[in-house]
Amino acid sequence: MSHPASTPLRDVRVVEISDRIAGSYCGKLLVDAGADVVKVEPPAGDPLRRYTVSRRAVDTGPLFCYLNAGKRSVTRLCDDLLLSSDIVVLTGTRSAAARLGVNPDRLLARARHLVVVTISDFGWDGPWAERPATEFTLQADSGLTGFRGDPSGPPISIGGDLGEYMGGVWAAYGALATHRRARAGGGGAHLDMSMLEAITLMQSSEWLHSRLIGVPPVRRSLEVPSIEPAKDGWVGMSLITGQQWLDFAAMVECPELLEIPQLRFQLGRWEYREWIRERIAPWLRSRTVDEIVELGQLFRLPVAPLGNGATIPQFDHLRERGVYRGNPAGFHQPRPPWLMSDAQPAPVGATPRIGEHDGAIDWSPRDYGHTAVADRPLAGVRVVDFTAFWAGPAATHALAAFGAEVIKIESIQRPDGIRYSGGMRQDVDDWWEYGWVFHAMNTNKRSVTLDLNSEPGRTLVKRLIARADVVIENFSPRVMDQFGLGATELLAVNPRLIVVRMPAFGLDGPWRDRVGFAPTMEQIAGLAWVTGFPEGPPVAPRGACDPLAGLHAAFATVAALACAERTGRGQLVELPMIESVLNATAVQTIEYEVFGAVMDRRGNRGHTDAVQDVYRCAGDDGWVAVAARTAAEQRCLAELAGGADPAERLATQDPAAVVEHLVAAGIPAAQVISPSLVTDNPQLRARGFFERLEHPRTGENLYPCPPFAGLDRPWLRTPPPTLGQHTREVLTELCGMGAGDLDRLAADEVIGTRPKGM
């Protein structure tokens, strides 16, 4: 029986008080899912109204229209509005909130159901709580900038405000998950979100790399190969696994690439970068981008064209899938990055005028009662997790931290590939237990091994699914169907199930079966195009969009759970990674359509009026990131430089001293560090962003947490599991298996604790 689709959220009230992209994007995600969002603006309007990348003079720019379509605008903030809402989103420090008269503790004392999410650069507490910052300096503090670039030149920041979108989706996910608890009578909370922590979660936990693999702090480099010149333009590549390197060597007809064992690992190729490029360049330059991409797909390799604001909407896959839809302001924008079989996004509404809805908000008081003891927001939700590598595990990492029970399914025939991608220990017998991204993204989970190519394995996994609330996977579309575990089959087993699928490009369309990782999406969706120097090639952000896609999936999962609780029906939720990234790069296509301007690479100078750059300082590879935003800050920077070019004045000074001098003057600045050294950051330590866990194989390590203070600590209850660590426990507890049954399964290699052949 078919049912008329509605939005996944119903009767969710949000007050948004925001002057930055992160807060506005949080509100946009909630609007798209069906929430009623009231935006509180000053009488002159949100400053983002007047912002354009191409620096055009406008009253209301297209980026603001993209982020705020469908919201209502008021200019008067009062307690009645706040107390009758469900969620309050506020961007600013504690002192900024006080100037607005917003006190989360006071609000929660009067409205126990309320969820207050504050978004600030460093969070409300800690030694840096009121420190000036921009996304540019936060990237430096997080280690993201120090990870990227040729060591012979400066480090390179990611272009395009990616961290703002990451902060926005974290805020939306945290707010909606906590609202779920409040609606059940368990109470709201003040979620104090740190943008530094959200951005740090975009780097691949390189401190764990150093700790687990026993290597020095990672230094900046670039992927080899990455974005290379073809006959008629740039072509992007992302060779993650050893098998992909073997297949790439065959594709480019260079068998000599296989003669050096360390080239099978991305980090091992940097030393041989010129040698590699000399050998592959003739093959690449003799073929067009389209020819190389087509060959790459035949070899099952992540090879992609480079997109920018002018070209992205023209890709046939995006056109055929109908990714772009009209905004009433007169341009096209990417649709929300989720598709649901039993719900749909809200239509794109009009952008409100400043104060258009003053006096028109008629929310009645809220009272969900107090029927439950406050627990973690997703307590009682069981997730069967088939995800691998980074994006999918990032989704279930967020769900598990908020209290969901996550059962990770692997097999001894095919463990999660991120367990041993990028390098391995030569001095241990169980080297697959030392993968640093696996460690970072799989805390709080239980690992079960089941061979899904076997009938017993499929039977047992269906028993687990029958008792689950969510199934989530991020394989290519054909994989789960080949196992007989497609959405139709799973919903037949459990009609209330939320089936979350995270294919690279979607479940249909011309690119359906293409291979793609986060760097592939960054290349197609324009992030690589705006990262790097004008005179050089585009530069891949190095996978930062994996967790971005994962958090969009976590948000959509919670929204779909709300829908299921209301309707009693489960559904399929589709979240193509490419569409998550397109939502974060939308300004490129929008500004091209409206103004005819292609957003391009500007090195570290960014796309604002700030005087911004990375400056060389004294010491071994010492650099600082500086962003003087206002005319007053720029004058102050000039005075501190004694009238000289800052690049000349800072070159002989200690980077840490330079940063403290600038920050004391109110100028955002940060030392550019290796991502391996971020655990030394005093603000992250003071906020408890890293939690210590004892792993049964690798010992005590520091693991990352969600970017919030305000919910009960610790976030992390158990370390990442060893392969199959909980198989017997889970199959006994949830599937009724006895000791003899388990022994037979082990003998038949349906279950196990070591990769087959190891």
mmCIF file of C-alpha atoms in Angstrom, residues 35 73 84 100 112 137 199 203 293 346 359 378 475 493 511 546 551 570 605 654 686 708 746:
data_model
loop_
_atom_site.group_PDB
_atom_site.id
_atom_site.type_symbol
_atom_site.label_atom_id
_atom_site.label_comp_id
_atom_site.label_asym_id
_atom_site.label_seq_id
_atom_site.Cartn_x
_atom_site.Cartn_y
_atom_site.Cartn_z
ATOM 1 C CA ALA A 35 10.999 22.005 10.718
ATOM 2 C CA SER A 73 12.483 36.272 9.844
ATOM 3 C CA SER A 84 7.936 27.870 23.055
ATOM 4 C CA LEU A 100 21.762 39.136 23.342
ATOM 5 C CA ARG A 112 13.096 21.444 30.427
ATOM 6 C CA THR A 137 42.932 29.904 11.405
ATOM 7 C CA ILE A 199 37.060 20.855 11.958
ATOM 8 C CA GLN A 203 41.404 15.292 9.599
ATOM 9 C CA VAL A 293 37.707 8.570 -16.897
ATOM 10 C CA ALA A 346 10.102 20.478 2.122
ATOM 11 C CA GLY A 359 4.318 39.666 15.295
ATOM 12 C CA LEU A 378 19.727 7.555 20.994
ATOM 13 C CA PHE A 475 29.034 -0.163 -0.592
ATOM 14 C CA VAL A 493 12.192 -8.957 7.200
ATOM 15 C CA TRP A 511 27.533 6.996 -12.705
ATOM 16 C CA ASP A 546 34.197 11.615 4.264
ATOM 17 C CA LEU A 551 27.284 13.384 9.442
ATOM 18 C CA GLY A 570 10.295 1.962 7.926
ATOM 19 C CA ARG A 605 44.138 34.346 0.568
ATOM 20 C CA ASP A 654 59.118 32.536 16.660
ATOM 21 C CA ALA A 686 40.715 21.502 28.437
ATOM 22 C CA PHE A 708 30.013 19.155 22.034
ATOM 23 C CA ALA A 746 34.013 -21.052 12.985
#
